[in-house]
PDB file of C-alpha atoms and ligand atoms in Angstrom:
ATOM      1  CA  MET B   1       0.204 -17.709  -2.165  1.00 97.00           C
ATOM      2  CA  ILE B   2      -0.623 -14.119  -3.008  1.00 98.00           C
ATOM      3  CA  GLY B   3       2.342 -11.969  -1.984  1.00 98.00           C
ATOM      4  CA  PHE B   4       1.776  -8.620  -0.322  1.00 98.00           C
ATOM      5  CA  PHE B   5       4.512  -6.081   0.119  1.00 98.00           C
ATOM      6  CA  ASP B   6       4.863  -2.767   1.926  1.00 97.00           C
ATOM      7  CA  SER B   7       7.750  -0.737   3.313  1.00 95.00           C
ATOM      8  CA  GLY B   8       6.388  -1.552   6.777  1.00 94.00           C
ATOM      9  CA  PHE B   9       2.980  -2.007   8.386  1.00 92.00           C
ATOM     10  CA  GLY B  10       0.793  -0.012   5.976  1.00 94.00           C
ATOM     11  CA  GLY B  11       0.101  -2.854   3.577  1.00 97.00           C
ATOM     12  CA  LEU B  12      -1.611  -4.717   6.404  1.00 97.00           C
ATOM     13  CA  THR B  13      -4.542  -2.282   6.161  1.00 97.00           C
ATOM     14  CA  VAL B  14      -5.000  -3.518   2.587  1.00 98.00           C
ATOM     15  CA  LEU B  15      -4.324  -7.191   3.302  1.00 98.00           C
ATOM     16  CA  ARG B  16      -6.938  -7.057   6.084  1.00 98.00           C
ATOM     17  CA  ARG B  17      -9.677  -6.068   3.622  1.00 98.00           C
ATOM     18  CA  VAL B  18      -8.461  -8.493   0.956  1.00 98.00           C
ATOM     19  CA  VAL B  19      -8.523 -11.398   3.422  1.00 98.00           C
ATOM     20  CA  GLU B  20     -12.078 -10.421   4.443  1.00 98.00           C
ATOM     21  CA  ALA B  21     -13.181 -10.410   0.794  1.00 98.00           C
ATOM     22  CA  LEU B  22     -11.144 -13.427  -0.409  1.00 98.00           C
ATOM     23  CA  PRO B  23     -10.531 -15.591   2.678  1.00 98.00           C
ATOM     24  CA  ARG B  24      -9.802 -18.901   0.952  1.00 98.00           C
ATOM     25  CA  TYR B  25      -6.434 -18.024  -0.568  1.00 98.00           C
ATOM     26  CA  ASP B  26      -3.046 -18.227   1.160  1.00 98.00           C
ATOM     27  CA  TYR B  27      -1.241 -14.928   1.727  1.00 98.00           C
ATOM     28  CA  LEU B  28       2.408 -14.074   2.325  1.00 98.00           C
ATOM     29  CA  TYR B  29       3.022 -10.573   3.710  1.00 98.00           C
ATOM     30  CA  LEU B  30       6.435  -8.941   3.695  1.00 98.00           C
ATOM     31  CA  GLY B  31       7.140  -5.676   5.557  1.00 97.00           C
ATOM     32  CA  ASP B  32      10.536  -4.076   4.968  1.00 96.00           C
ATOM     33  CA  ASN B  33      10.439  -2.434   8.402  1.00 94.00           C
ATOM     34  CA  ALA B  34      14.225  -2.296   8.589  1.00 94.00           C
ATOM     35  CA  ARG B  35      14.278   0.206   5.736  1.00 94.00           C
ATOM     36  CA  ALA B  36      10.910   2.000   6.226  1.00 92.00           C
ATOM     37  CA  PRO B  37       9.871   4.651   5.509  1.00 92.00           C
ATOM     38  CA  TYR B  38      10.383   4.752   1.752  1.00 94.00           C
ATOM     39  CA  GLY B  39       8.410   7.984   1.315  1.00 90.00           C
ATOM     40  CA  SER B  40      11.301  10.444   1.093  1.00 88.00           C
ATOM     41  CA  ARG B  41      13.765   8.168  -0.752  1.00 95.00           C
ATOM     42  CA  SER B  42      14.906   8.582  -4.352  1.00 95.00           C
ATOM     43  CA  GLN B  43      13.297   6.808  -7.285  1.00 94.00           C
ATOM     44  CA  ARG B  44      16.397   4.617  -7.750  1.00 96.00           C
ATOM     45  CA  VAL B  45      16.426   3.448  -4.130  1.00 97.00           C
ATOM     46  CA  VAL B  46      12.663   2.806  -4.002  1.00 97.00           C
ATOM     47  CA  TYR B  47      12.945   0.801  -7.230  1.00 97.00           C
ATOM     48  CA  GLU B  48      15.850  -1.308  -5.925  1.00 96.00           C
ATOM     49  CA  PHE B  49      14.214  -2.027  -2.552  1.00 97.00           C
ATOM     50  CA  THR B  50      10.880  -2.856  -4.174  1.00 97.00           C
ATOM     51  CA  ARG B  51      12.403  -5.126  -6.814  1.00 97.00           C
ATOM     52  CA  GLU B  52      14.353  -7.011  -4.129  1.00 97.00           C
ATOM     53  CA  ALA B  53      11.163  -7.525  -2.143  1.00 97.00           C
ATOM     54  CA  VAL B  54       9.150  -8.660  -5.162  1.00 98.00           C
ATOM     55  CA  ASP B  55      11.926 -11.094  -6.193  1.00 97.00           C
ATOM     56  CA  TYR B  56      11.970 -12.457  -2.671  1.00 97.00           C
ATOM     57  CA  LEU B  57       8.212 -13.107  -2.760  1.00 98.00           C
ATOM     58  CA  PHE B  58       8.595 -14.766  -6.174  1.00 97.00           C
ATOM     59  CA  ARG B  59      11.339 -17.027  -4.800  1.00 96.00           C
ATOM     60  CA  ARG B  60       8.970 -17.997  -1.999  1.00 96.00           C
ATOM     61  CA  GLY B  61       6.541 -19.167  -4.679  1.00 96.00           C
ATOM     62  CA  CYS B  62       4.042 -16.305  -5.174  1.00 98.00           C
ATOM     63  CA  PRO B  63       2.700 -16.189  -8.753  1.00 98.00           C
ATOM     64  CA  LEU B  64       1.084 -12.819  -7.964  1.00 98.00           C
ATOM     65  CA  VAL B  65       2.382  -9.956  -5.817  1.00 98.00           C
ATOM     66  CA  VAL B  66       0.402  -6.898  -4.717  1.00 98.00           C
ATOM     67  CA  ILE B  67       2.578  -3.910  -3.941  1.00 98.00           C
ATOM     68  CA  ALA B  68       0.448  -2.498  -1.116  1.00 98.00           C
ATOM     69  CA  CYS B  69       2.533   0.665  -0.890  1.00 97.00           C
ATOM     70  CA  ASN B  70       1.812   3.840  -2.825  1.00 97.00           C
ATOM     71  CA  THR B  71       5.408   5.007  -2.806  1.00 96.00           C
ATOM     72  CA  SER B  72       6.575   1.750  -4.411  1.00 97.00           C
ATOM     73  CA  SER B  73       3.548   1.613  -6.716  1.00 97.00           C
ATOM     74  CA  ALA B  74       4.194   5.163  -7.936  1.00 96.00           C
ATOM     75  CA  LYS B  75       7.972   4.910  -8.245  1.00 95.00           C
ATOM     76  CA  ALA B  76       8.772   1.296  -9.073  1.00 97.00           C
ATOM     77  CA  LEU B  77       5.759  -0.668 -10.323  1.00 98.00           C
ATOM     78  CA  ARG B  78       5.771   0.358 -13.976  1.00 97.00           C
ATOM     79  CA  ARG B  79       9.506  -0.343 -14.351  1.00 97.00           C
ATOM     80  CA  ILE B  80       9.129  -3.734 -12.672  1.00 98.00           C
ATOM     81  CA  GLN B  81       6.231  -4.615 -14.983  1.00 98.00           C
ATOM     82  CA  GLN B  82       7.869  -3.347 -18.154  1.00 98.00           C
ATOM     83  CA  GLU B  83      11.575  -4.123 -17.661  1.00 97.00           C
ATOM     84  CA  HIS B  84      11.995  -6.699 -14.921  1.00 97.00           C
ATOM     85  CA  LEU B  85       9.180  -9.227 -15.369  1.00 97.00           C
ATOM     86  CA  PRO B  86       9.476  -9.895 -19.124  1.00 97.00           C
ATOM     87  CA  GLY B  87      13.136 -10.979 -18.854  1.00 96.00           C
ATOM     88  CA  SER B  88      13.245 -12.567 -15.398  1.00 96.00           C
ATOM     89  CA  TYR B  89       9.711 -13.669 -14.441  1.00 97.00           C
ATOM     90  CA  PRO B  90       7.496 -13.704 -17.546  1.00 97.00           C
ATOM     91  CA  ASP B  91       4.835 -15.881 -15.894  1.00 96.00           C
ATOM     92  CA  ARG B  92       4.427 -13.785 -12.712  1.00 98.00           C
ATOM     93  CA  ARG B  93       2.277 -10.708 -12.162  1.00 98.00           C
ATOM     94  CA  VAL B  94       2.691  -7.611  -9.980  1.00 98.00           C
ATOM     95  CA  LEU B  95      -0.180  -5.225  -9.198  1.00 98.00           C
ATOM     96  CA  GLY B  96      -0.155  -1.907  -7.347  1.00 98.00           C
ATOM     97  CA  VAL B  97      -2.536   0.262  -5.333  1.00 98.00           C
ATOM     98  CA  VAL B  98      -2.541   3.558  -7.269  1.00 98.00           C
ATOM     99  CA  ARG B  99      -4.607   2.384 -10.228  1.00 98.00           C
ATOM    100  CA  PRO B 100      -7.475   0.854  -8.178  1.00 98.00           C
ATOM    101  CA  LEU B 101      -7.988   4.100  -6.231  1.00 98.00           C
ATOM    102  CA  VAL B 102      -7.809   6.208  -9.397  1.00 98.00           C
ATOM    103  CA  GLU B 103     -10.384   3.998 -11.142  1.00 98.00           C
ATOM    104  CA  GLU B 104     -12.701   4.185  -8.147  1.00 98.00           C
ATOM    105  CA  VAL B 105     -12.549   7.998  -8.107  1.00 98.00           C
ATOM    106  CA  ALA B 106     -13.282   8.225 -11.845  1.00 98.00           C
ATOM    107  CA  GLU B 107     -15.950   5.499 -11.918  1.00 96.00           C
ATOM    108  CA  ARG B 108     -17.989   7.010  -9.091  1.00 95.00           C
ATOM    109  CA  LYS B 109     -18.632  10.077 -11.289  1.00 93.00           C
ATOM    110  CA  ILE B 110     -19.651  12.267  -8.344  1.00 95.00           C
ATOM    111  CA  PHE B 111     -16.330  13.860  -7.465  1.00 97.00           C
ATOM    112  CA  ARG B 112     -15.281  17.157  -9.013  1.00 97.00           C
ATOM    113  CA  LYS B 113     -12.594  18.312  -6.615  1.00 98.00           C
ATOM    114  CA  VAL B 114     -10.581  15.889  -4.491  1.00 98.00           C
ATOM    115  CA  GLY B 115      -7.829  16.281  -1.914  1.00 98.00           C
ATOM    116  CA  LEU B 116      -5.077  13.708  -1.584  1.00 98.00           C
ATOM    117  CA  LEU B 117      -2.768  12.922   1.333  1.00 98.00           C
ATOM    118  CA  ALA B 118       0.397  10.953   0.543  1.00 97.00           C
ATOM    119  CA  THR B 119       4.124  10.652   1.137  1.00 95.00           C
ATOM    120  CA  GLU B 120       6.557  13.142  -0.394  1.00 94.00           C
ATOM    121  CA  GLY B 121       7.577  10.545  -2.984  1.00 93.00           C
ATOM    122  CA  VAL B 122       4.036   9.943  -4.195  1.00 95.00           C
ATOM    123  CA  VAL B 123       3.254  13.661  -4.382  1.00 97.00           C
ATOM    124  CA  ALA B 124       6.486  14.400  -6.285  1.00 95.00           C
ATOM    125  CA  SER B 125       5.856  11.512  -8.722  1.00 95.00           C
ATOM    126  CA  GLU B 126       2.525  13.152  -9.707  1.00 97.00           C
ATOM    127  CA  ALA B 127       1.288   9.613 -10.427  1.00 97.00           C
ATOM    128  CA  TYR B 128      -2.226  10.379  -9.152  1.00 98.00           C
ATOM    129  CA  LEU B 129      -2.471  13.657 -11.061  1.00 98.00           C
ATOM    130  CA  ARG B 130      -1.510  11.918 -14.305  1.00 97.00           C
ATOM    131  CA  GLU B 131      -3.692   8.850 -13.862  1.00 97.00           C
ATOM    132  CA  ILE B 132      -6.830  10.734 -12.764  1.00 98.00           C
ATOM    133  CA  GLU B 133      -6.384  13.207 -15.605  1.00 98.00           C
ATOM    134  CA  LYS B 134      -6.276  10.296 -18.083  1.00 97.00           C
ATOM    135  CA  LEU B 135      -9.561   8.835 -16.839  1.00 98.00           C
ATOM    136  CA  ASP B 136     -11.438  12.080 -16.158  1.00 98.00           C
ATOM    137  CA  PRO B 137      -9.721  15.395 -16.901  1.00 98.00           C
ATOM    138  CA  ALA B 138     -12.591  17.326 -15.268  1.00 97.00           C
ATOM    139  CA  ILE B 139     -11.617  16.131 -11.762  1.00 98.00           C
ATOM    140  CA  ARG B 140      -9.322  18.589  -9.995  1.00 98.00           C
ATOM    141  CA  VAL B 141      -6.804  17.038  -7.609  1.00 98.00           C
ATOM    142  CA  PHE B 142      -5.003  18.864  -4.795  1.00 98.00           C
ATOM    143  CA  GLN B 143      -2.108  16.976  -3.195  1.00 98.00           C
ATOM    144  CA  LYS B 144      -0.511  17.362   0.221  1.00 98.00           C
ATOM    145  CA  ALA B 145       2.705  15.600   1.215  1.00 98.00           C
ATOM    146  CA  CYS B 146       2.617  14.418   4.833  1.00 97.00           C
ATOM    147  CA  PRO B 147       6.204  13.298   5.612  1.00 96.00           C
ATOM    148  CA  LEU B 148       5.663  13.027   9.372  1.00 96.00           C
ATOM    149  CA  LEU B 149       2.732  10.615   9.330  1.00 96.00           C
ATOM    150  CA  VAL B 150       4.435   7.336   8.347  1.00 92.00           C
ATOM    151  CA  PRO B 151       7.218   7.690  10.967  1.00 91.00           C
ATOM    152  CA  ILE B 152       4.580   8.452  13.640  1.00 94.00           C
ATOM    153  CA  ILE B 153       2.519   5.418  12.626  1.00 91.00           C
ATOM    154  CA  GLU B 154       5.574   3.114  12.331  1.00 85.00           C
ATOM    155  CA  ALA B 155       6.466   4.188  15.880  1.00 89.00           C
ATOM    156  CA  GLY B 156       2.990   3.137  17.079  1.00 90.00           C
ATOM    157  CA  GLU B 157       2.195   6.735  18.112  1.00 94.00           C
ATOM    158  CA  GLN B 158      -1.062   7.126  16.173  1.00 94.00           C
ATOM    159  CA  ASP B 159      -3.059   7.925  19.343  1.00 94.00           C
ATOM    160  CA  TRP B 160      -0.620  10.585  20.566  1.00 95.00           C
ATOM    161  CA  GLU B 161      -2.195  14.083  20.570  1.00 95.00           C
ATOM    162  CA  GLY B 162       0.745  15.287  18.457  1.00 96.00           C
ATOM    163  CA  ALA B 163      -0.464  13.070  15.600  1.00 97.00           C
ATOM    164  CA  GLU B 164      -3.789  14.937  15.511  1.00 97.00           C
ATOM    165  CA  LEU B 165      -2.034  18.303  15.691  1.00 97.00           C
ATOM    166  CA  ILE B 166       0.209  17.460  12.756  1.00 98.00           C
ATOM    167  CA  LEU B 167      -2.689  16.039  10.760  1.00 97.00           C
ATOM    168  CA  ARG B 168      -4.728  19.210  11.383  1.00 98.00           C
ATOM    169  CA  ARG B 169      -1.880  21.293  10.041  1.00 98.00           C
ATOM    170  CA  TYR B 170      -1.568  19.190   6.867  1.00 98.00           C
ATOM    171  CA  LEU B 171      -5.323  19.287   6.288  1.00 98.00           C
ATOM    172  CA  ASP B 172      -5.533  23.045   6.966  1.00 97.00           C
ATOM    173  CA  GLU B 173      -2.802  23.635   4.386  1.00 98.00           C
ATOM    174  CA  LEU B 174      -4.503  21.368   1.857  1.00 98.00           C
ATOM    175  CA  LEU B 175      -7.912  23.018   2.310  1.00 97.00           C
ATOM    176  CA  ALA B 176      -6.433  26.526   2.267  1.00 97.00           C
ATOM    177  CA  GLU B 177      -5.202  25.766  -1.242  1.00 97.00           C
ATOM    178  CA  ALA B 178      -8.089  23.634  -2.505  1.00 97.00           C
ATOM    179  CA  GLY B 179     -11.134  25.239  -0.853  1.00 96.00           C
ATOM    180  CA  ALA B 180     -14.104  22.880  -0.443  1.00 97.00           C
ATOM    181  CA  ILE B 181     -13.442  19.317  -1.628  1.00 98.00           C
ATOM    182  CA  ASP B 182     -15.844  16.411  -2.317  1.00 97.00           C
ATOM    183  CA  ALA B 183     -13.497  13.621  -1.279  1.00 98.00           C
ATOM    184  CA  LEU B 184     -10.236  13.050   0.528  1.00 98.00           C
ATOM    185  CA  LEU B 185      -8.053  10.235  -0.819  1.00 98.00           C
ATOM    186  CA  LEU B 186      -5.819   8.429   1.649  1.00 98.00           C
ATOM    187  CA  ALA B 187      -3.098   7.659  -0.888  1.00 98.00           C
ATOM    188  CA  CYS B 188      -0.810   5.935   1.582  1.00 96.00           C
ATOM    189  CA  THR B 189      -1.610   2.540   3.022  1.00 96.00           C
ATOM    190  CA  HIS B 190      -0.471   3.625   6.479  1.00 94.00           C
ATOM    191  CA  TYR B 191      -3.088   6.369   6.783  1.00 97.00           C
ATOM    192  CA  PRO B 192      -6.223   4.269   7.462  1.00 96.00           C
ATOM    193  CA  ILE B 193      -4.764   3.838  10.943  1.00 96.00           C
ATOM    194  CA  LEU B 194      -5.528   7.572  11.403  1.00 97.00           C
ATOM    195  CA  TYR B 195      -9.006   7.252   9.847  1.00 97.00           C
ATOM    196  CA  GLY B 196     -10.868   8.137  13.052  1.00 96.00           C
ATOM    197  CA  THR B 197      -8.744  11.244  13.607  1.00 96.00           C
ATOM    198  CA  ILE B 198      -9.105  12.310   9.971  1.00 97.00           C
ATOM    199  CA  ARG B 199     -12.867  11.803  10.122  1.00 97.00           C
ATOM    200  CA  ARG B 200     -13.053  14.049  13.208  1.00 95.00           C
ATOM    201  CA  ILE B 201     -11.168  16.823  11.422  1.00 96.00           C
ATOM    202  CA  VAL B 202     -12.775  16.937   7.961  1.00 97.00           C
ATOM    203  CA  GLU B 203     -16.391  17.945   7.380  1.00 96.00           C
ATOM    204  CA  ALA B 204     -18.915  15.107   7.428  1.00 97.00           C
ATOM    205  CA  ARG B 205     -19.972  15.714   3.794  1.00 97.00           C
ATOM    206  CA  VAL B 206     -16.420  14.976   2.537  1.00 98.00           C
ATOM    207  CA  GLU B 207     -16.015  11.315   1.613  1.00 98.00           C
ATOM    208  CA  VAL B 208     -12.780   9.811   2.933  1.00 98.00           C
ATOM    209  CA  LEU B 209     -11.545   7.006   0.648  1.00 98.00           C
ATOM    210  CA  GLU B 210      -9.136   4.348   1.908  1.00 97.00           C
ATOM    211  CA  GLN B 211      -7.579   1.785  -0.381  1.00 98.00           C
ATOM    212  CA  GLY B 212      -8.209  -1.517   1.433  1.00 98.00           C
ATOM    213  CA  PRO B 213     -11.821  -2.203   0.368  1.00 98.00           C
ATOM    214  CA  ILE B 214     -11.212  -0.767  -3.105  1.00 98.00           C
ATOM    215  CA  VAL B 215      -8.128  -2.937  -3.736  1.00 98.00           C
ATOM    216  CA  ALA B 216      -9.997  -5.985  -2.403  1.00 98.00           C
ATOM    217  CA  ALA B 217     -12.854  -5.505  -4.880  1.00 98.00           C
ATOM    218  CA  LYS B 218     -10.480  -4.859  -7.804  1.00 98.00           C
ATOM    219  CA  LEU B 219      -8.345  -7.883  -6.928  1.00 98.00           C
ATOM    220  CA  ALA B 220     -11.434 -10.129  -6.864  1.00 98.00           C
ATOM    221  CA  ASP B 221     -12.337  -8.778 -10.301  1.00 98.00           C
ATOM    222  CA  TYR B 222      -8.759  -9.279 -11.573  1.00 98.00           C
ATOM    223  CA  LEU B 223      -8.780 -12.920 -10.467  1.00 98.00           C
ATOM    224  CA  ARG B 224     -12.119 -13.484 -12.228  1.00 98.00           C
ATOM    225  CA  ARG B 225     -10.655 -12.062 -15.420  1.00 98.00           C
ATOM    226  CA  HIS B 226      -7.355 -13.973 -15.136  1.00 98.00           C
ATOM    227  CA  PRO B 227      -8.131 -17.648 -14.489  1.00 98.00           C
ATOM    228  CA  GLU B 228      -4.580 -18.575 -15.621  1.00 97.00           C
ATOM    229  CA  ILE B 229      -3.234 -16.755 -12.522  1.00 97.00           C
ATOM    230  CA  GLU B 230      -6.107 -17.673 -10.209  1.00 98.00           C
ATOM    231  CA  ARG B 231      -5.604 -21.404 -10.907  1.00 97.00           C
ATOM    232  CA  ARG B 232      -2.027 -21.193  -9.592  1.00 98.00           C
ATOM    233  CA  LEU B 233      -3.022 -19.788  -6.172  1.00 98.00           C
ATOM    234  CA  THR B 234      -3.103 -22.129  -3.185  1.00 97.00           C
ATOM    235  CA  ARG B 235      -6.232 -22.236  -1.042  1.00 97.00           C
ATOM    236  CA  GLY B 236      -5.666 -23.056   2.604  1.00 97.00           C
ATOM    237  CA  GLY B 237      -6.660 -19.807   4.345  1.00 97.00           C
ATOM    238  CA  ARG B 238      -3.065 -19.446   5.613  1.00 97.00           C
ATOM    239  CA  ARG B 239      -1.531 -16.042   6.390  1.00 97.00           C
ATOM    240  CA  THR B 240       2.239 -15.792   6.808  1.00 98.00           C
ATOM    241  CA  PHE B 241       3.927 -12.609   7.975  1.00 98.00           C
ATOM    242  CA  LEU B 242       7.555 -11.721   7.343  1.00 98.00           C
ATOM    243  CA  THR B 243       9.497  -8.664   8.463  1.00 97.00           C
ATOM    244  CA  THR B 244      13.050  -7.465   7.911  1.00 96.00           C
ATOM    245  CA  ASP B 245      13.271  -6.082  11.478  1.00 94.00           C
ATOM    246  CA  LEU B 246      12.273  -6.993  15.025  1.00 90.00           C
ATOM    247  CA  THR B 247       9.520  -9.608  15.062  1.00 93.00           C
ATOM    248  CA  GLU B 248       8.297  -8.796  18.568  1.00 94.00           C
ATOM    249  CA  ARG B 249       7.724  -5.188  17.604  1.00 93.00           C
ATOM    250  CA  PHE B 250       6.132  -6.227  14.290  1.00 95.00           C
ATOM    251  CA  ASP B 251       3.665  -8.511  16.053  1.00 96.00           C
ATOM    252  CA  ARG B 252       2.700  -5.848  18.590  1.00 93.00           C
ATOM    253  CA  LEU B 253       1.975  -3.160  15.982  1.00 93.00           C
ATOM    254  CA  ALA B 254       0.747  -5.447  13.204  1.00 95.00           C
ATOM    255  CA  ARG B 255      -2.165  -6.477  15.394  1.00 94.00           C
ATOM    256  CA  ILE B 256      -3.479  -2.902  15.218  1.00 92.00           C
ATOM    257  CA  PHE B 257      -3.122  -2.698  11.435  1.00 94.00           C
ATOM    258  CA  PHE B 258      -4.367  -6.192  10.637  1.00 97.00           C
ATOM    259  CA  GLY B 259      -7.014  -6.328  13.352  1.00 95.00           C
ATOM    260  CA  GLU B 260      -5.970  -9.818  14.538  1.00 95.00           C
ATOM    261  CA  PRO B 261      -2.990 -11.283  16.383  1.00 96.00           C
ATOM    262  CA  VAL B 262      -0.023 -11.814  14.077  1.00 96.00           C
ATOM    263  CA  ARG B 263       3.130 -13.934  14.466  1.00 97.00           C
ATOM    264  CA  SER B 264       5.903 -12.872  12.177  1.00 97.00           C
ATOM    265  CA  ARG B 265       9.236 -14.319  11.137  1.00 97.00           C
ATOM    266  CA  LEU B 266      12.446 -12.411  10.502  1.00 97.00           C
ATOM    267  CA  VAL B 267      13.824 -12.544   6.961  1.00 96.00           C
ATOM    268  CA  ALA B 268      16.548 -10.899   4.924  1.00 89.00           C
ATOM    269  CA  PHE B 269      16.170 -10.485   1.174  1.00 74.00           C
ATOM    270  CA  ASP B 270      19.705 -11.650   0.700  1.00 62.00           C
ATOM    271  CA  ARG B 271      19.661 -15.473   0.851  1.00 58.00           C
ATOM    272  CA  GLU B 272      23.005 -15.801   2.651  1.00 45.00           C
ATOM    273  CA  ALA B 273      21.989 -13.322   5.329  1.00 46.00           C
ATOM    274  CA  GLU B 274      18.715 -15.162   5.740  1.00 49.00           C
ATOM    275  CA  ARG B 275      20.466 -18.457   6.394  1.00 51.00           C
ATOM    276  CA  GLY B 276      22.694 -16.907   9.052  1.00 42.00           C
ATOM    277  CA  GLY B 277      19.997 -14.573  10.451  1.00 40.00           C
ATOM    278  CA  ARG B 278      17.374 -14.886  13.225  1.00 37.00           C
TER     279      ARG B 278
HETATM  280  N1  DGL X   1       2.572   2.541   3.021  1.00 69.38           N
HETATM  281  C1  DGL X   1       3.438   3.314   2.178  1.00 69.38           C
HETATM  282  C2  DGL X   1       2.633   4.076   1.131  1.00 69.38           C
HETATM  283  O1  DGL X   1       1.526   3.706   0.900  1.00 69.38           O
HETATM  284  C3  DGL X   1       4.308   4.163   3.025  1.00 69.38           C
HETATM  285  C4  DGL X   1       5.497   4.595   2.292  1.00 69.38           C
HETATM  286  C5  DGL X   1       6.667   4.897   3.162  1.00 69.38           C
HETATM  287  O2  DGL X   1       7.331   3.945   3.593  1.00 69.38           O
HETATM  288  O3  DGL X   1       6.945   6.076   3.354  1.00 69.38           O
HETATM  289  O4  DGL X   1       3.058   4.994   0.508  1.00 69.38           O
END
């Protein structure tokens, strides 16, 4: 299986596009809804939560895990790759979602000034500023932290008029600082759920980039370049969904994010708790 992880529902917007592009593989999705959102948590806590989740997906047999969460990708991925995997899981791989979006922005070669919406944690990490600068220092990036969006989306309130009001305020503040932009990067996997609202607010000439299709294309390319990983993936078209909180609620909201009915199971990262849980 290919493991997918997010603090909650956001990663489903990525998994949806990956499944469309690579339908033959088996996928195991884990949402840590009990502890979402991660966006305003410290680096230490995000690292610990993310490592626990990745270890859990490894124990369930995933040779490859995609961290479909920008907060975890920005704050925990590098440390997991550099410190955790070599000692504990040298034959497993973990990929994130920051790098694919950064590469896309640089490779397109048409963007000069981009805006970026993300959680507080991602903005404070400056991961996007650093990575875009490395690939193309001429691109200017203006970031805006949007701490209210993930809680609104996790509550299933994306169609509430308050969501649009809040989004307008974040975008007004971003554009007041940046002026005209060529592209708006949705650097949080929850935000595609607000795509329609965002599209209504920003000018039509501004390209709005979401990560799902970009990550799907990059993952396909990664698997072509890494046959030693690809060979270990099972191919049954199965999708399994796990959550650390209420399954009924997960299934109701996950349907919106994933675009298909979903039946989840409750898990705890801690093996003892899992045995006694449900
Ligand atoms: N989907 C996560 C991201 O992409 C949301 C983080 C959070 O839990 O705040 O950043």
